[in-house]
Amino acid sequence: MACKFGTYSFPQRLKLLLIIVSLGSILTWIVTHNIQDLVWEVNPQPLEQKVQRWTGVQIVSTGPQKPQPVTPTPTSLPLCAFLSPYLRGATALKFDAQLTFEEVQKRNPKVKEGRCKPQECHALQRVAILIPYRNRERHLLYLLEHLHPFLQRQLLDYGIYIINQAGNGVFNRAKLLNVGFLEALKEYPWDCFIFHDVDLVPENDFNLYHCDHEPKHLVVGRNSTGYRLRYKMYFGGATAMTKQQFTRVNGFSNRYWGWGGEDDDLRIRVQLQKMKIVRPSLEVARYTMTFHTRDHGNEINPERMALLKKVPQVWSKDGLNSCSYKVLTIQHKPLYINITVDIGDPRHNPEVAV
Ligand code: UDH
Ligand code: MN
């Protein structure tokens, strides 16, 4: 018979053997993977454990939320899905010159005083978006227009804070973000903080505004850099850190007045604590930066390189634990919480300006 093994020549037998072995391995692979799924079905694990196995991502907030005075949260709500069913993927961004804050408010009826949380499920994390700010109203409007629906689709319990630097002194992005962290925590037990430039609009809602088991850098590509990372160690634009991660590095340095360096300083703090920086894939971590020129009062800081050299010596004394400031007003506006703050000015009052 033609199929008798003995009738084949040695090379033919070898080929046949190879085919049989390959088919066998493919079959084994399929069976083991399906069985793993079956085991998960028969023996369901808590959602948090599943999410951790699928993604390696740790869910920070698992305990029941404290009931809110106005709308108590039923503790019986199921946990929200890690990957929300409402995600849409890449969206073409349009910026309408006629847009108003009232219009954005109308489109987001569930947002109250800059905050929103899902009604159908218990959010996995409580996320505060902190935006350093001065005199960028148009950029803020476009960001709010896109960020509110984006965060609601991600099923987050979130709040948007604008930390507005009072006066015309030198701008200090990092110190404003420290103030935002300290002040936001006085209002609500946020688990996760996103330090977010006002002019960066995320293009894809699979770029999750959750915190990870390591500090997360969100801006992998942006239109202004041809959708490439600005440089390998870049840690600016928008980053996500848990309350614990940010506290562990003593927050940002307060000493970067003017443009540049503060994001590298934070990266060094993270590295000194032996934490790793994680990034989502370039496919989803894409941003459009609304066009702007350099602002007055935010000129390049010529001292930034010298400051960066001293991080290992100063990080534990310069940061959240040394941040002195004076809150002037806290306004709960419909779409955001506005904290106007006097952070000092190194030229006029060096003692406050640390
Ligand atoms: N910011 C303000 N107001 C200011 C300065 C800075 O709100 O006056 C905030 C804002 O959130 C901004 C962030 O700080 O997104 C970072 O500042 P930036 O946008 O000026 O920094 P970037 O690196 O630009 O994007 C630097 C100057 C670009 C010159 C472009 C010339 N081609
Ligand atoms: Mn910018």
Coordinates of C-alpha atoms and ligand atoms in Angstrom, one line a residue:
M1 CA 0.0 0.0 0.0
A2 CA 1.1 3.6 -0.8
C3 CA 0.7 4.8 2.8
K4 CA 3.0 2.1 4.3
F5 CA 5.7 3.9 6.3
G6 CA 8.3 1.3 5.2
T7 CA 7.9 2.2 1.5
Y8 CA 9.2 5.8 2.0
S9 CA 12.8 6.8 1.5
F10 CA 14.7 8.1 4.5
P11 CA 14.4 11.8 3.7
Q12 CA 10.7 11.3 3.0
R13 CA 10.3 9.6 6.4
L14 CA 12.1 12.5 8.1
K15 CA 9.8 15.0 6.5
L16 CA 6.7 13.1 7.5
L17 CA 8.0 12.8 11.0
L18 CA 8.6 16.6 11.2
I19 CA 5.0 17.3 9.9
I20 CA 3.5 15.0 12.5
V21 CA 5.6 16.6 15.3
S22 CA 4.5 20.1 14.2
L23 CA 0.8 19.2 14.0
G24 CA 1.1 17.6 17.5
S25 CA 2.6 20.8 19.0
I26 CA -0.1 23.0 17.4
L27 CA -2.8 20.6 18.8
T28 CA -1.3 20.6 22.3
W29 CA -1.1 24.4 22.3
I30 CA -4.8 24.8 21.3
V31 CA -5.9 22.2 23.9
T32 CA -3.9 23.7 26.8
H33 CA -5.1 27.3 26.1
N34 CA -8.8 26.3 25.8
I35 CA -8.5 24.2 28.9
Q36 CA -7.0 27.2 30.8
D37 CA -10.1 29.3 29.7
L38 CA -12.4 26.4 30.7
V39 CA -10.8 26.2 34.1
W40 CA -11.3 30.0 34.6
E41 CA -15.0 29.6 33.6
V42 CA -15.6 26.6 36.0
N43 CA -13.6 28.2 38.8
P44 CA -14.2 31.9 38.5
Q45 CA -11.6 34.2 40.1
P46 CA -12.4 37.6 41.5
L47 CA -12.2 40.2 38.8
E48 CA -9.2 42.0 40.2
Q49 CA -7.2 38.8 40.1
K50 CA -8.2 38.1 36.5
V51 CA -7.3 41.6 35.5
Q52 CA -3.9 41.2 37.1
R53 CA -3.3 37.9 35.3
W54 CA -4.4 39.3 31.9
T55 CA -2.6 42.6 32.0
G56 CA -0.1 42.6 34.9
V57 CA -1.9 45.6 36.1
Q58 CA -2.7 46.1 39.8
I59 CA -6.0 47.5 40.8
V60 CA -5.4 50.0 43.5
S61 CA -8.9 50.6 44.8
T62 CA -10.6 47.4 45.7
G63 CA -12.2 48.2 49.0
P64 CA -15.8 49.5 49.2
Q65 CA -16.0 53.3 48.6
K66 CA -17.0 55.6 51.4
P67 CA -20.7 56.6 50.9
Q68 CA -20.9 60.2 49.7
P69 CA -23.2 62.5 51.6
V70 CA -25.3 63.5 48.6
T71 CA -25.6 60.3 46.6
P72 CA -24.7 57.3 48.6
T73 CA -23.0 54.5 46.6
P74 CA -24.7 51.2 46.8
T75 CA -21.9 48.8 47.8
S76 CA -23.6 46.0 45.9
L77 CA -22.5 47.5 42.6
P78 CA -20.3 45.2 40.6
L79 CA -16.7 46.3 39.8
C80 CA -16.4 48.1 36.5
A81 CA -14.7 46.2 33.6
F82 CA -11.0 47.0 33.3
L83 CA -11.5 47.4 29.5
S84 CA -14.8 49.3 29.4
P85 CA -17.3 48.2 26.7
Y86 CA -17.7 51.9 25.7
L87 CA -14.2 52.4 24.4
R88 CA -14.0 53.5 20.8
G89 CA -10.3 53.5 19.9
A90 CA -8.7 56.1 17.7
T91 CA -10.8 59.3 17.2
A92 CA -10.2 62.1 14.7
L93 CA -9.9 65.3 16.8
K94 CA -11.5 68.5 15.7
F95 CA -11.2 71.8 17.4
D96 CA -14.1 74.1 16.8
A97 CA -13.3 77.8 17.2
Q98 CA -17.0 78.5 18.1
L99 CA -17.0 76.0 21.1
T100 CA -17.9 77.4 24.5
F101 CA -17.7 76.1 28.1
E102 CA -21.5 76.1 28.2
E103 CA -21.7 73.8 25.2
V104 CA -19.2 71.3 26.7
Q105 CA -21.3 71.4 29.9
K106 CA -24.4 70.6 27.9
R107 CA -22.8 67.6 26.3
N108 CA -21.7 66.2 29.7
P109 CA -24.8 66.4 31.9
K110 CA -23.4 63.8 34.3
V111 CA -20.4 65.9 35.2
K112 CA -21.0 67.9 38.4
E113 CA -18.3 70.3 39.8
G114 CA -15.6 68.7 37.6
R115 CA -16.3 65.2 38.8
C116 CA -18.1 62.1 37.6
K117 CA -18.3 58.4 38.3
P118 CA -20.1 55.5 36.7
Q119 CA -23.6 54.8 38.0
E120 CA -23.7 51.2 36.8
C121 CA -20.6 49.8 38.4
H122 CA -18.0 50.5 41.1
A123 CA -15.0 52.3 39.5
L124 CA -11.6 50.4 39.8
Q125 CA -9.7 53.6 40.7
R126 CA -10.4 57.1 41.9
V127 CA -8.4 59.3 39.6
A128 CA -7.6 62.9 40.0
I129 CA -6.4 64.7 36.8
L130 CA -4.1 67.6 37.8
I131 CA -3.4 70.3 35.2
P132 CA -0.8 73.0 35.8
Y133 CA -2.2 76.2 34.4
R134 CA -2.0 79.9 33.6
N135 CA -3.7 81.8 30.9
R136 CA -4.5 79.0 28.5
E137 CA -8.3 79.2 28.3
R138 CA -8.7 77.9 24.8
H139 CA -6.5 74.9 25.4
L140 CA -8.4 74.1 28.6
L141 CA -11.7 74.2 26.8
Y142 CA -10.5 71.8 24.1
L143 CA -9.0 69.5 26.7
L144 CA -12.2 69.4 28.7
E145 CA -14.3 68.8 25.6
H146 CA -12.4 65.6 24.9
L147 CA -11.3 64.5 28.3
H148 CA -14.8 64.4 30.0
P149 CA -16.3 61.9 27.5
F150 CA -13.0 60.0 27.3
L151 CA -12.9 59.5 31.1
Q152 CA -16.6 58.6 31.3
R153 CA -16.1 56.0 28.6
Q154 CA -13.3 54.5 30.7
L155 CA -15.7 54.1 33.6
L156 CA -13.5 56.0 36.1
D157 CA -14.4 57.8 39.3
Y158 CA -12.6 61.0 38.4
G159 CA -12.1 64.7 39.0
I160 CA -10.4 67.4 37.0
Y161 CA -8.3 70.0 38.9
I162 CA -6.8 73.1 37.4
I163 CA -4.0 74.5 39.5
N164 CA -3.8 78.1 38.4
Q165 CA -0.7 80.0 39.2
A166 CA -1.6 83.5 40.5
G167 CA 0.4 86.6 39.4
N168 CA 3.0 87.1 36.7
G169 CA 5.9 85.5 38.3
V170 CA 8.0 82.7 36.7
F171 CA 5.9 79.7 36.0
N172 CA 6.6 76.5 38.0
R173 CA 4.8 73.5 36.6
A174 CA 6.1 71.0 39.1
K175 CA 5.3 73.0 42.2
L176 CA 1.7 73.6 40.9
L177 CA 1.4 69.8 40.5
N178 CA 2.6 69.3 44.1
V179 CA 0.0 71.8 45.3
G180 CA -2.7 70.0 43.2
F181 CA -1.8 66.6 44.8
L182 CA -1.9 68.0 48.4
E183 CA -5.1 70.0 47.9
A184 CA -7.0 67.3 45.9
L185 CA -6.4 64.8 48.7
K186 CA -8.0 67.1 51.2
E187 CA -11.3 66.7 49.2
Y188 CA -11.4 63.0 48.4
P189 CA -9.3 59.9 48.8
W190 CA -7.9 59.7 45.3
D191 CA -5.9 56.6 44.4
C192 CA -4.3 57.7 41.3
F193 CA -3.0 61.0 39.9
I194 CA -2.5 62.0 36.3
F195 CA -0.2 65.0 35.9
H196 CA -1.4 66.4 32.6
D197 CA -0.4 69.3 30.4
V198 CA -3.3 71.5 29.3
D199 CA -2.5 71.3 25.6
L200 CA -2.2 67.6 25.2
V201 CA -5.3 65.9 24.0
P202 CA -5.4 62.0 23.9
E203 CA -6.4 60.6 20.6
N204 CA -7.3 57.0 21.6
D205 CA -9.4 56.0 24.6
F206 CA -7.6 52.6 24.9
N207 CA -4.9 54.8 26.5
L208 CA -6.2 54.1 30.0
Y209 CA -6.1 56.8 32.6
H210 CA -5.6 54.2 35.3
C211 CA -2.5 53.9 37.5
D212 CA -0.3 50.9 37.1
H213 CA 1.9 48.8 39.4
E214 CA 4.8 51.1 38.3
P215 CA 4.7 54.9 37.3
K216 CA 3.2 55.2 33.9
H217 CA 4.2 57.6 31.1
L218 CA 1.3 58.3 28.8
V219 CA 2.6 60.5 26.0
V220 CA 4.5 58.1 23.8
G221 CA 3.8 59.9 20.6
R222 CA 2.4 63.4 19.7
N223 CA 1.8 65.2 16.5
S224 CA 4.4 67.8 17.2
T225 CA 7.2 65.2 17.3
G226 CA 6.0 63.1 14.4
Y227 CA 4.4 60.6 16.9
R228 CA 7.7 59.5 18.3
L229 CA 9.0 59.6 21.8
R230 CA 10.8 62.9 22.4
Y231 CA 13.8 61.0 23.8
K232 CA 14.2 57.6 25.4
M233 CA 14.0 58.7 29.0
Y234 CA 11.2 61.3 28.5
F235 CA 8.7 61.4 31.4
G236 CA 6.8 64.5 30.7
G237 CA 3.5 65.8 29.2
A238 CA 1.2 63.3 31.0
T239 CA 2.1 60.7 33.6
A240 CA 0.1 58.5 36.0
M241 CA 1.3 57.7 39.5
T242 CA -0.6 56.2 42.5
K243 CA -0.7 58.2 45.7
Q244 CA 1.8 55.7 47.2
Q245 CA 4.3 56.0 44.2
F246 CA 4.1 59.8 44.2
T247 CA 4.5 60.0 48.0
R248 CA 7.4 57.6 47.9
V249 CA 9.5 60.0 45.7
N250 CA 8.4 63.0 47.7
G251 CA 6.5 64.4 44.7
F252 CA 8.1 66.8 42.3
S253 CA 10.9 69.2 43.1
N254 CA 9.7 72.7 43.9
R255 CA 12.9 74.3 42.5
Y256 CA 12.3 74.3 38.7
W257 CA 11.3 77.9 37.8
G258 CA 10.6 78.3 34.1
W259 CA 10.6 75.7 31.4
G260 CA 12.3 72.3 31.5
G261 CA 14.0 69.7 33.7
E262 CA 11.2 69.1 36.3
D263 CA 10.0 66.0 34.4
D264 CA 13.5 64.5 34.2
D265 CA 13.9 65.3 37.9
L266 CA 10.8 63.2 38.6
R267 CA 12.1 60.4 36.5
I268 CA 15.4 60.3 38.5
R269 CA 13.4 60.2 41.7
V270 CA 11.4 57.2 40.4
Q271 CA 14.7 55.5 39.4
L272 CA 16.3 56.2 42.7
Q273 CA 13.4 54.3 44.3
K274 CA 14.1 51.4 42.0
M275 CA 10.7 51.8 40.3
K276 CA 10.3 51.2 36.6
I277 CA 8.5 53.4 34.1
V278 CA 5.9 51.7 32.0
R279 CA 4.3 53.0 28.8
P280 CA 1.3 51.9 26.8
S281 CA 1.9 50.9 23.2
L282 CA 2.6 53.7 20.7
E283 CA -0.5 52.6 18.8
V284 CA -2.8 54.0 21.6
A285 CA -0.6 56.5 23.5
R286 CA -1.0 59.2 20.9
Y287 CA -1.7 62.9 21.6
T288 CA -2.5 66.0 19.6
M289 CA -0.8 69.1 21.1
T290 CA -2.8 72.2 20.4
F291 CA -0.5 74.6 18.8
H292 CA 1.2 77.3 21.0
T293 CA 4.4 79.3 21.2
R294 CA 6.4 79.8 24.4
D295 CA 4.5 81.7 27.1
H296 CA 5.9 84.8 28.8
G297 CA 7.1 83.9 32.2
N298 CA 8.0 80.3 31.2
E299 CA 11.3 80.9 29.6
I300 CA 13.9 78.1 29.5
N301 CA 15.4 77.5 32.9
P302 CA 19.2 77.8 32.5
E303 CA 19.7 76.1 35.9
R304 CA 17.9 72.9 35.1
M305 CA 21.0 70.8 34.3
A306 CA 22.7 71.9 37.5
L307 CA 19.6 71.0 39.5
L308 CA 19.3 67.6 37.8
K309 CA 22.8 66.7 39.1
K310 CA 21.7 67.2 42.7
V311 CA 18.6 65.1 42.7
P312 CA 20.1 62.1 44.7
Q313 CA 21.2 64.6 47.4
V314 CA 18.1 66.7 47.7
W315 CA 15.1 64.7 46.7
S316 CA 14.1 63.8 50.3
K317 CA 14.2 67.5 51.4
D318 CA 12.7 69.1 48.4
G319 CA 9.3 68.1 47.3
L320 CA 5.9 67.4 48.9
N321 CA 7.4 67.8 52.4
S322 CA 8.8 71.3 51.7
C323 CA 6.1 72.7 49.4
S324 CA 5.0 76.1 50.8
Y325 CA 2.2 78.0 49.1
K326 CA -0.9 80.0 49.7
V327 CA -4.3 78.9 48.3
L328 CA -6.1 82.1 47.2
T329 CA -9.4 80.5 46.0
I330 CA -10.9 77.1 45.4
Q331 CA -13.8 77.2 43.0
H332 CA -16.0 74.2 42.1
K333 CA -16.9 75.2 38.5
P334 CA -19.2 72.9 36.5
L335 CA -16.5 71.3 34.5
Y336 CA -13.4 71.5 36.8
I337 CA -12.2 72.4 40.2
N338 CA -10.1 75.6 40.0
I339 CA -7.4 76.1 42.7
T340 CA -5.8 79.5 42.4
V341 CA -2.5 79.5 44.3
D342 CA 0.3 81.9 45.2
I343 CA 3.5 79.7 44.9
G344 CA 5.9 82.6 45.4
D345 CA 8.5 84.0 43.0
P346 CA 12.2 83.3 43.5
R347 CA 13.0 86.8 42.3
H348 CA 11.0 88.6 45.0
N349 CA 10.5 86.2 47.9
P350 CA 13.1 83.4 47.8
E351 CA 12.0 81.9 51.2
V352 CA 8.5 81.0 49.9
A353 CA 9.9 80.0 46.5
V354 CA 11.2 76.5 47.3
Ligands
UDH1 N1 1.5 76.2 31.2 C1 0.5 77.1 31.3 N2 0.7 78.4 31.2 C2 1.9 78.9 30.9 C3 3.0 78.0 30.8 C4 2.8 76.6 31.0 O1 -0.7 76.7 31.6 O2 2.1 80.1 30.8 C5 1.3 74.7 31.6 C6 0.4 74.1 30.5 O3 -0.3 73.0 31.2 C7 1.4 73.5 29.6 C8 2.5 73.0 30.5 O4 2.5 74.0 31.5 O5 0.9 72.5 28.8 C9 3.9 72.9 29.9 O6 4.3 74.1 29.3 P1 4.5 74.2 27.7 O7 3.3 73.8 27.0 O8 4.8 75.7 27.4 O9 5.7 73.3 27.4 P2 6.1 72.7 26.0 O10 7.3 71.8 26.2 O11 6.4 73.9 25.1 O12 4.9 72.1 25.3 C10 7.6 74.6 25.3 C11 7.6 75.9 24.4 C12 7.3 75.6 23.0 C13 7.8 76.5 22.0 C14 7.3 76.1 20.7 C15 8.1 76.7 19.6 N3 7.9 75.8 18.4
MN2 MN 2.9 72.5 25.3

